[in-house]
CSV table of C-alpha atoms in Angstrom, one decimal:
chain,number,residue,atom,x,y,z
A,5,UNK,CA,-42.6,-0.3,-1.2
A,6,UNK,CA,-41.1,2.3,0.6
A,7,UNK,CA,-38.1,2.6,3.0
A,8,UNK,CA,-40.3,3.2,5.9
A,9,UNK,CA,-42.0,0.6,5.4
A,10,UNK,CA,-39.4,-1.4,4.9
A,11,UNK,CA,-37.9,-0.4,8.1
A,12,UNK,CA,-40.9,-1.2,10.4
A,13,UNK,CA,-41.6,-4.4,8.6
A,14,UNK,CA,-38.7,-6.3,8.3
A,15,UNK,CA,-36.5,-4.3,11.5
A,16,UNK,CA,-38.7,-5.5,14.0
A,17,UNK,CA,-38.4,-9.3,12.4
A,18,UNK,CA,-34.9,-9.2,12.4
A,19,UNK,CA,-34.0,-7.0,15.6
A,20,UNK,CA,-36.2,-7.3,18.0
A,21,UNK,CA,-34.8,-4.8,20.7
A,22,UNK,CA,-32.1,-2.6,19.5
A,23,UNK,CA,-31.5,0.0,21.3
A,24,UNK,CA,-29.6,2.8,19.5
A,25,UNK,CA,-27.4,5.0,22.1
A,26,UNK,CA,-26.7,8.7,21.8
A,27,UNK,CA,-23.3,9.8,21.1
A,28,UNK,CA,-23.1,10.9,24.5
A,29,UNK,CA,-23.6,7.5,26.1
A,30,UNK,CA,-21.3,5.4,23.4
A,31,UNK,CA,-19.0,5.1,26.2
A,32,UNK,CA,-21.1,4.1,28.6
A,33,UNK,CA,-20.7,0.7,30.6
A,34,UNK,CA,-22.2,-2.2,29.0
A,35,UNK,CA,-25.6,-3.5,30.4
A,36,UNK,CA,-26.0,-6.7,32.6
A,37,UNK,CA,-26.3,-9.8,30.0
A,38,UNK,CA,-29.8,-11.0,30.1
A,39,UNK,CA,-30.1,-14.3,31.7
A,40,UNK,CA,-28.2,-17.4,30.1
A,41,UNK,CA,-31.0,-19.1,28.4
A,42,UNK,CA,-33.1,-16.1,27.3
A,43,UNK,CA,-31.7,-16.7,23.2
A,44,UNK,CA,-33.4,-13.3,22.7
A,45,UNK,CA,-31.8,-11.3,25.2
A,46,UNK,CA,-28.7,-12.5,24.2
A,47,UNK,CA,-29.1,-12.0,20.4
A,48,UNK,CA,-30.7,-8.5,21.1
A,49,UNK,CA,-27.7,-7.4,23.5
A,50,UNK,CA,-24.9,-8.7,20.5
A,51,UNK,CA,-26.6,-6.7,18.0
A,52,UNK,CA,-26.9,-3.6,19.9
A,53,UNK,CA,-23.3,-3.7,21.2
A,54,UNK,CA,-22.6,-4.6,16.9
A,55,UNK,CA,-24.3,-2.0,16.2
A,56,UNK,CA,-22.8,0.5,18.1
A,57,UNK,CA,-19.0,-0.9,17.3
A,58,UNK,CA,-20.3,-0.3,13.3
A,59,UNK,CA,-21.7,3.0,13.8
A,60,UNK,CA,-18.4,4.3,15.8
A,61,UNK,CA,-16.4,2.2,12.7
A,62,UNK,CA,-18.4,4.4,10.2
A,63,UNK,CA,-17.7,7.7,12.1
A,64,UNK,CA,-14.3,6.4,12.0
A,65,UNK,CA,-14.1,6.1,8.5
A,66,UNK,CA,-16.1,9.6,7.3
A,67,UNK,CA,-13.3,11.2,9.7
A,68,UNK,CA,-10.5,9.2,7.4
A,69,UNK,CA,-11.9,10.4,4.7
A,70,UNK,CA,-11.8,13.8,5.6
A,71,UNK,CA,-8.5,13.8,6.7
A,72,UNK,CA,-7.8,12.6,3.6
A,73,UNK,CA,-9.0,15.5,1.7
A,74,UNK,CA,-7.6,17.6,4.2
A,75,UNK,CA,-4.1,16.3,3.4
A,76,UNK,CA,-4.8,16.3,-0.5
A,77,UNK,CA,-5.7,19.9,-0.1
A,78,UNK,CA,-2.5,20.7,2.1
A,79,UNK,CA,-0.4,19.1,-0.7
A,80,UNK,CA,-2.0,21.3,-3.5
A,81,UNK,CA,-2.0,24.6,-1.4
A,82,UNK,CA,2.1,23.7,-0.3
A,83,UNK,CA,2.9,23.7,-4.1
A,84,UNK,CA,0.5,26.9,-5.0
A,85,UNK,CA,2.2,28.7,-1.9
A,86,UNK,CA,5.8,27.5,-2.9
A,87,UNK,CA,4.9,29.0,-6.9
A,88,UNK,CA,3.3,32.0,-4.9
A,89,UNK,CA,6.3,33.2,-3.2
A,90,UNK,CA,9.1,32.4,-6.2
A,91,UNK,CA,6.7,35.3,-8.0
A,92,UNK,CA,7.1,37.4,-5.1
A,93,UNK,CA,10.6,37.1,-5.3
A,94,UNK,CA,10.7,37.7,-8.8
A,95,UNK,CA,8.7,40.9,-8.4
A,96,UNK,CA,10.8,41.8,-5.5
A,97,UNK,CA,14.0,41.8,-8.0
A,98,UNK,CA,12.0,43.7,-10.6
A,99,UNK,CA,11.4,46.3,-8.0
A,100,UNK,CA,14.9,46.1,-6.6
A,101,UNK,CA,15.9,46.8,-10.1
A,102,UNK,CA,13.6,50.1,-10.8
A,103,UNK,CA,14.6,51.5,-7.3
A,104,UNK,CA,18.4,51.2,-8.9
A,105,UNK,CA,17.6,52.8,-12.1
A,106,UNK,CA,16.0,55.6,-10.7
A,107,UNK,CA,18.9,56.2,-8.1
A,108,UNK,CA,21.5,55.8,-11.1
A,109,UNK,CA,19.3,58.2,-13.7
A,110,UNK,CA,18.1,55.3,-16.0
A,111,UNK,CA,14.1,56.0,-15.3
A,112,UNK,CA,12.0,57.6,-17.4
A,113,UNK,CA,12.0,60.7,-15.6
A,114,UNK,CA,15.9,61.1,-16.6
A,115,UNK,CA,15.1,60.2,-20.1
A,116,UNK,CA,12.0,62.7,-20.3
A,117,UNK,CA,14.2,65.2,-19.3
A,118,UNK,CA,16.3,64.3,-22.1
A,119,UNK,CA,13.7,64.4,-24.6
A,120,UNK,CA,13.0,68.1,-23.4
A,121,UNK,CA,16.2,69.1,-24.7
A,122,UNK,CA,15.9,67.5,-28.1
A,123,UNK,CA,15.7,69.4,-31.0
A,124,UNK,CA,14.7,66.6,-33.6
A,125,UNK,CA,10.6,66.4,-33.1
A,126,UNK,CA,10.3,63.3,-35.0
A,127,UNK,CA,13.3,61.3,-32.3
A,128,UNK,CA,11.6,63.3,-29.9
A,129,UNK,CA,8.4,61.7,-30.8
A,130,UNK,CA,9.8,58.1,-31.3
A,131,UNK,CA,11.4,58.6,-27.5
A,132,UNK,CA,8.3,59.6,-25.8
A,133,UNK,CA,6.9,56.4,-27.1
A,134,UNK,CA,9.9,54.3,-25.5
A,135,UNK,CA,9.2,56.1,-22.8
A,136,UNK,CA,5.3,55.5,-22.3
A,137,UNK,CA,6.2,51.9,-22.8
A,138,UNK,CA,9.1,51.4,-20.4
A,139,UNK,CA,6.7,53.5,-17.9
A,140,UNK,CA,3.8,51.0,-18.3
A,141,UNK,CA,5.8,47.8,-17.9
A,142,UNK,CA,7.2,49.6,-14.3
A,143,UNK,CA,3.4,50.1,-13.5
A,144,UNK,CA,2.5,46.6,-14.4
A,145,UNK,CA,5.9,44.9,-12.7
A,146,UNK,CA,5.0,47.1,-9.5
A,147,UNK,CA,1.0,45.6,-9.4
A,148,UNK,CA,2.6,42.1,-10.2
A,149,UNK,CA,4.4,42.7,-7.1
A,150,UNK,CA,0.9,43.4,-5.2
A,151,UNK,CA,-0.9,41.0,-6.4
A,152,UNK,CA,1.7,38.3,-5.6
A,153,UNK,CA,2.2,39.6,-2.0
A,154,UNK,CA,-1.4,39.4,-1.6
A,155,UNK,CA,-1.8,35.5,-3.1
A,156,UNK,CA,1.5,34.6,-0.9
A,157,UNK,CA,-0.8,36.2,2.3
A,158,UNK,CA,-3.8,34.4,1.5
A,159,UNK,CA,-2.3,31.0,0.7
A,160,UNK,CA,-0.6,30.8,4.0
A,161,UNK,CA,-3.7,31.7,5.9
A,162,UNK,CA,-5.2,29.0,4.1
A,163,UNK,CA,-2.5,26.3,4.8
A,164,UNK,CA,-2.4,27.0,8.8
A,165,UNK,CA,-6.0,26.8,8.7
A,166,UNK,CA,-5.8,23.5,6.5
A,167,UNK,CA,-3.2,22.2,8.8
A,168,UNK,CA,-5.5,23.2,12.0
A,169,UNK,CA,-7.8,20.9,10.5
A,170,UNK,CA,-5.7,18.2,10.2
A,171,UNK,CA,-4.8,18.1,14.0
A,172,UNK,CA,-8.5,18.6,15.1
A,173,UNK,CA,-9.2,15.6,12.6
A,174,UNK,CA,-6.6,13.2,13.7
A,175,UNK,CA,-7.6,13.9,17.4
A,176,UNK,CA,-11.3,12.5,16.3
A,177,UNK,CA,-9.8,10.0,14.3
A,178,UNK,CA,-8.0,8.7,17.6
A,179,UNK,CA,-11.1,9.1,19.8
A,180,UNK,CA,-13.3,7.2,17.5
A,181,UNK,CA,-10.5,5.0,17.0
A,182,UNK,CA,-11.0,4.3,20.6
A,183,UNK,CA,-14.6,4.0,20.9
A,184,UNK,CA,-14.7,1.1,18.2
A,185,UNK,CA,-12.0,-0.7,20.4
A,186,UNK,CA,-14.3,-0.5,23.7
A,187,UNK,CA,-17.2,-1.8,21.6
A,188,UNK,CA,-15.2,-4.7,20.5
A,189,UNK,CA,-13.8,-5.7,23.2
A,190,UNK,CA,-17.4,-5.7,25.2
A,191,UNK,CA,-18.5,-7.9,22.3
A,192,UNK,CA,-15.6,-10.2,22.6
A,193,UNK,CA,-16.7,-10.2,26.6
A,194,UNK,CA,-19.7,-11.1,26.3
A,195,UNK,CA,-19.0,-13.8,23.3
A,196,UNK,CA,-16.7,-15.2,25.6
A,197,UNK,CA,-19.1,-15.4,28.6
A,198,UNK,CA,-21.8,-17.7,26.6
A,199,UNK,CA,-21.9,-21.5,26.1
A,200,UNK,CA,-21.5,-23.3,22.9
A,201,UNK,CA,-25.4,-23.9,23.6
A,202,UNK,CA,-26.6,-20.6,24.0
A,203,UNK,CA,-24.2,-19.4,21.0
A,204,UNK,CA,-25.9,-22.1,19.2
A,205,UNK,CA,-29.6,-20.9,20.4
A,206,UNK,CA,-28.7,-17.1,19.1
A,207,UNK,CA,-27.3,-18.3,15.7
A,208,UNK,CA,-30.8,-20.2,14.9
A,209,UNK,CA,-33.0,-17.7,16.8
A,210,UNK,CA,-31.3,-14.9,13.9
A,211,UNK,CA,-30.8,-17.2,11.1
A,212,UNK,CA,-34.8,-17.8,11.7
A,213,UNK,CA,-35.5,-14.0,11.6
A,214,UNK,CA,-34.1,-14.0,8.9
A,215,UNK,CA,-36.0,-16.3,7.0
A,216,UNK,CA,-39.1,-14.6,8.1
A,217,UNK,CA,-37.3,-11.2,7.1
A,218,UNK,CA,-36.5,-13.1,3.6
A,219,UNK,CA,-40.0,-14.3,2.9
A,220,UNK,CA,-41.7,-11.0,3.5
A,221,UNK,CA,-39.4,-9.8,1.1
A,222,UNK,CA,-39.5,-12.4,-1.7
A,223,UNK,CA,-42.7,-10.8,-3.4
A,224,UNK,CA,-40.5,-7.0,-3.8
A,225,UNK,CA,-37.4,-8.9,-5.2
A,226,UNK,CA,-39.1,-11.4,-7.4
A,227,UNK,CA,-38.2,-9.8,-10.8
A,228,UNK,CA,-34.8,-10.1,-12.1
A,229,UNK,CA,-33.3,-6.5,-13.6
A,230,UNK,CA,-29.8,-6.7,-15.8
A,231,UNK,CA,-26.9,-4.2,-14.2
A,232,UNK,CA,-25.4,-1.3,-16.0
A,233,UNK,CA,-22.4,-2.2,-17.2
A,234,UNK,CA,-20.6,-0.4,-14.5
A,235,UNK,CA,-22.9,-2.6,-12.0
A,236,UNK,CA,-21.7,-5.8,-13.4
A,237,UNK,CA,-17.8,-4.4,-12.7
A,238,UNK,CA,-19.2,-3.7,-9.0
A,239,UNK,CA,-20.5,-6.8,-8.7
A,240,UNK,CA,-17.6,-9.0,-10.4
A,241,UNK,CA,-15.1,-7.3,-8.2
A,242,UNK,CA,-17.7,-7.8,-5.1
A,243,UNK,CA,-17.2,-11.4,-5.9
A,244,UNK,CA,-13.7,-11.5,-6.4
A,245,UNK,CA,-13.3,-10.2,-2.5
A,246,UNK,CA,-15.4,-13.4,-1.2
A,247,UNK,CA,-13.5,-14.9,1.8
A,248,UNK,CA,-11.5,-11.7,2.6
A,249,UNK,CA,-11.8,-10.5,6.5
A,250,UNK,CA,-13.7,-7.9,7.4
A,251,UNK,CA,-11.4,-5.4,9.3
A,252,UNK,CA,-12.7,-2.2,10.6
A,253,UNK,CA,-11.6,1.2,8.6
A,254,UNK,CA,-10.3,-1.3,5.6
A,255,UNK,CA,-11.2,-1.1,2.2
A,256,UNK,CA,-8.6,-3.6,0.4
A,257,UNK,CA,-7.2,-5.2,-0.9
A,258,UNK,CA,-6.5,-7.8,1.8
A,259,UNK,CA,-9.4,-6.8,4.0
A,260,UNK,CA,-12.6,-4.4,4.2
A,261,UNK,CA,-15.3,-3.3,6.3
A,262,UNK,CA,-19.2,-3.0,5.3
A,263,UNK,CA,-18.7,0.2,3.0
A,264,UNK,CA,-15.1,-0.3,2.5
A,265,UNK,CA,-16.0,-2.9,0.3
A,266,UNK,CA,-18.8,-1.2,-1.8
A,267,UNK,CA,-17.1,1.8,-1.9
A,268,UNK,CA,-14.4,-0.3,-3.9
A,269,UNK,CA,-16.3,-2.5,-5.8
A,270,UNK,CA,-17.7,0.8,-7.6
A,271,UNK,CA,-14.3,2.8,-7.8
A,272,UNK,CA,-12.8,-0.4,-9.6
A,273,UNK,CA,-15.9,-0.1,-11.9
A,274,UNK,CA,-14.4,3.9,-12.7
A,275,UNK,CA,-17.6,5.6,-10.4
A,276,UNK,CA,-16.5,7.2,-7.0
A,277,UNK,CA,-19.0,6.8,-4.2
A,278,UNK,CA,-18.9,8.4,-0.9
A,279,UNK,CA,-16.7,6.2,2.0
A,280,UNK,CA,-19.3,5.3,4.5
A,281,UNK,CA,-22.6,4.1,4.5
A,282,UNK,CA,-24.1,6.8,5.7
A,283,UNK,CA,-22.8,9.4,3.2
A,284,UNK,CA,-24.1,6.5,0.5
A,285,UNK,CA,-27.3,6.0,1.7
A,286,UNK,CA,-27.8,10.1,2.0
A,287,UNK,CA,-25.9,11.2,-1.2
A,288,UNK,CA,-27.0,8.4,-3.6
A,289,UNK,CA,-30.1,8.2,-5.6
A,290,UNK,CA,-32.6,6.2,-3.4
A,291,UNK,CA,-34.5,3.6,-5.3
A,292,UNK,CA,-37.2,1.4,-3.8
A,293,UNK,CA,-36.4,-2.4,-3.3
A,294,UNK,CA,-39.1,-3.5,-5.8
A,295,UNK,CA,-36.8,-2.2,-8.3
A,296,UNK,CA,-33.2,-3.1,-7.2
A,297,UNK,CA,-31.2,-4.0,-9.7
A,298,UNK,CA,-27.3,-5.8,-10.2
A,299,UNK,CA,-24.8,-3.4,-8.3
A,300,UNK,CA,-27.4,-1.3,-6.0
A,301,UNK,CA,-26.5,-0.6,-2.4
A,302,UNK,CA,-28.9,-2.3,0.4
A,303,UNK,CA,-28.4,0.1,3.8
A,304,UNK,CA,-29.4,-1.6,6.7
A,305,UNK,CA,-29.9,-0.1,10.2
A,306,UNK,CA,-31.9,3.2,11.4
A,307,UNK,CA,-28.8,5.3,11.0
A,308,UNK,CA,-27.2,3.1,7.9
A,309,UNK,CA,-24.7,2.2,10.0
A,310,UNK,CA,-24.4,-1.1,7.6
A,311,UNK,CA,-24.3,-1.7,3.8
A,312,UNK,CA,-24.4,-4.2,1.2
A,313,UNK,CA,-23.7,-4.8,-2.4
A,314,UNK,CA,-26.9,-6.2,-4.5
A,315,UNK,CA,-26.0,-9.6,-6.6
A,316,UNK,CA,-29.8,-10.5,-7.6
A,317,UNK,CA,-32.2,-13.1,-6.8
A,318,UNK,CA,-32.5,-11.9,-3.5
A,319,UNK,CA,-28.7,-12.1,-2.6
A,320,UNK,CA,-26.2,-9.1,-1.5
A,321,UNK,CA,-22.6,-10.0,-0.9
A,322,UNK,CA,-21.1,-8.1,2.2
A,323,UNK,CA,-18.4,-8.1,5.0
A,324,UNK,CA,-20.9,-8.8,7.8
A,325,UNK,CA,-18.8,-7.7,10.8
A,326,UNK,CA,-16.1,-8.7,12.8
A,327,UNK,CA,-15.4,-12.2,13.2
A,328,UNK,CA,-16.7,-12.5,10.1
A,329,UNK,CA,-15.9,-12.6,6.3
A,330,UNK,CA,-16.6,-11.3,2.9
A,331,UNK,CA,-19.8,-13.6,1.9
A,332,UNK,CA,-22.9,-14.2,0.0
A,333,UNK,CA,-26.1,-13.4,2.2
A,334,UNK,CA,-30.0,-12.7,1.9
A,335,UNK,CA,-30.9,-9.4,1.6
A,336,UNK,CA,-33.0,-9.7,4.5
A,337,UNK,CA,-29.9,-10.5,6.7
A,338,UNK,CA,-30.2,-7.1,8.5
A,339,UNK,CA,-33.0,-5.1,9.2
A,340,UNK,CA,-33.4,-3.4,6.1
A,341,UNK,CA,-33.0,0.9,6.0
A,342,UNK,CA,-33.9,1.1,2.0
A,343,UNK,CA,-31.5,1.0,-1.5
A,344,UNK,CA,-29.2,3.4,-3.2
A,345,UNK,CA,-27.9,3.3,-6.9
A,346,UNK,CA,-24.7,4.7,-7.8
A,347,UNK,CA,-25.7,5.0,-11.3
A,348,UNK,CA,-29.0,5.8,-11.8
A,349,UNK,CA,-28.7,7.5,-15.0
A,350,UNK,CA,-26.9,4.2,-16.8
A,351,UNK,CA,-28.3,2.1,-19.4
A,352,UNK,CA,-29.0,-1.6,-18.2
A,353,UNK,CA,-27.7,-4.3,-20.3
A,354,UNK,CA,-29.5,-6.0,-22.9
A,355,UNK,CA,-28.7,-9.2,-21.4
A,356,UNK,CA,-27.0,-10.0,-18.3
A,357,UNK,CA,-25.0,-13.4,-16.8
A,358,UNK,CA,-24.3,-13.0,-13.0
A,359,UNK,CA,-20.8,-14.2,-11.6
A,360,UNK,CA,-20.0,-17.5,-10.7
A,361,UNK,CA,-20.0,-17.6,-6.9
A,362,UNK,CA,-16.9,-19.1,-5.4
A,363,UNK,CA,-17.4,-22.7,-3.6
A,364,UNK,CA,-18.6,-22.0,0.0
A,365,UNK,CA,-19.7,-18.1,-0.6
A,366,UNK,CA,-22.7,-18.7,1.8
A,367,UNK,CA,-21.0,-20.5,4.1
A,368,UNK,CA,-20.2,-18.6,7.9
A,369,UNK,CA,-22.2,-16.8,9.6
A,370,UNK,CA,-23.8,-13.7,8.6
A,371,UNK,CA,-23.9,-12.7,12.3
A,372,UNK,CA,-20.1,-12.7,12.8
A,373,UNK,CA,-21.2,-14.6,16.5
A,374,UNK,CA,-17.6,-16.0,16.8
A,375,UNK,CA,-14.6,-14.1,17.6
A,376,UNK,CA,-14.5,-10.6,17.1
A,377,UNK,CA,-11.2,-9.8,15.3
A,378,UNK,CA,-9.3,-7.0,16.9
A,379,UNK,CA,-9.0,-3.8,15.4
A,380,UNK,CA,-5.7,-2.3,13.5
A,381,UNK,CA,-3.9,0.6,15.1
């Protein structure tokens, strides 16, 4: 089945009324909360304002990530620049020592004039060789001394505009930083302004959306695939992280947000995936979910603001959102956006035993409808 149609089948059962907000209005005041027993008002106004805290979180993180490389490319380019000018000073002495030799007579112009006055051809002959030689090496130390100038020139231009970078991307990183803790804190707002009734009416109104979700899904996910054997390391590691909190911009060990965690799961299996869901879900090889196998990436959300690693039999394990912990979930426990696989060119195992889920992996909510936890600074 396709993503598409994965989108408008199962989105509309799960979120009724998102509203996705342009970056221009992520600021923007929250609107009025619908009225106190309309369950689907409420539940459509969490997940928007959730949505919007994830999708500012995974801006967040793609702007980490490129500060990251930003200061991995500032190291490199400090130690080429430092190598740089030690051969510029080396070619400075050389030079320093040919303007000397000519001032004090020792350059081949002195000792061609010596060879004029020779009268032994053959010593004649073996001078003017010395001589073609010593002349060459000058030529060569004087180009060396070019070509280093010019390397020293171009590495600093690229340093100061590697370090202009890094100030325009820690400005973002703070503004975004920003905008995830105003999304928060209108979620913990409107959290606390609802009864334990109404909380209770939203948890069954989504955990019955999800069912329908689910069932509409059960035909596509009804085979069972082995992983590569990369996948299984995902997957064991996935499992290992059950009951950790999710905490915005973390990936481990003590905590992780949506991506942070598969991101992880698939480094610690030796294969480097993009940070944030949207980079996986547009750099990774799509597959459709009638084929997913062990280890495959579920991206959930019209702009894959959210993602999920793929256990089999219908399951992903995931850090839902804040308030909420690493956990076993259905598939179906977000709109779905389609499925990515990290390693599409691996050989499945013959046979394949899943992980032994930890006691009370299902347990909590998927929905994160409790407290939401405050972000680091």
């Amino acid at each position: 089945m396709a993503s598409g149609t994965l989108v408008r089948s199962f989105g509309t059962a799960v979120l009724a009324a998102v509203v996705v907000v342009s970056p221009a209005t992520a600021v923007a005041a929250p609107a009025p909360p619908p009225a106190p027993g309309d369950a689907a008002g409420l539940l459509s106004e969490l997940q928007r304002l959730y949505q919007q805290a994830e999708e500012a979180t995974e801006s967040y993180n793609g702007t980490a990530a490129e500060l990251k490389k930003r200061a991995a490319r500032a190291k490199k380019l400090d130690a080429a620049l430092v190598t740089a000018r030690r051969s510029l000073a080396d070619g400075r002495d050389a030079a320093g020592r040919l303007a000397r030799e000519q001032y004090q007579g020792r350059s081949e112009l002195s000792a061609y004039l010596r060879l004029l006055l020779m009268r032994d051809p053959e010593a004649a002959l073996t001078q003017g060789q010395v001589i073609q030689r010593l002349a060459a090496g000058r030529a060569a130390a004087v180009r060396r001394l070019g070509a280093a100038e010019k390397r020293a020139d171009e590495l600093a231009r690229e340093s100061r505009k590697v370090l202009a970078e890094q100030r325009t991307l820690t400005a973002r990183k703070k503004k975004e930083r920003d905008t995830v803790r105003t999304r928060l804190k209108q979620v913990e707002a409107m959290l606390a302004r609802l009864s334990p009734d109404q909380l209770a009416d939203v948890n069954g109104l989504q955990r019955a959306n999800t069912d329908r979700a689910q069932n509409a899904l059960a035909g596509a996910l009804s085979s069972s695939r082995p992983p590569t054997a990369q996948g299984g390391a995902a997957v064991r590691y996935a499992v290992r992280q059950i009951g950790k909190p999710y905490v915005w911009g973390a990936e481990g060990p003590d905590a992780f947000d949506c991506s942070g965690l598969t991101s992880r799961a698939w480094a610690s299996a030796g294969r480097v995936i993009p940070r944030t869901s949207q980079e996986q879900w547009r750099q990774l090889t799509r597959v459709p979910m009638s084929a997913l196998r062990p280890g495959d990436l579920v991206v959930y959300f019209p702009k894959a603001t959210h993602v999920a690693l793929y256990l089999g039999n219908g399951l992903v394990v995931q850090a839902p959102r804040p308030g909420s912990r690493v956990k076993v979930s259905p598939v179906a426990s977000n709109p779905v956006l389609g499925a990515v696989r990290p390693d599409p060119a691996g050989t499945p195992l013959a046979s394949y035993r899943g992980p032994d889920l930890p006691k009370g992996a299902t347990d909590g909510s998927d929905e994160g409808y409790g407290s939401a936890a405050a972000p680091a600074s």
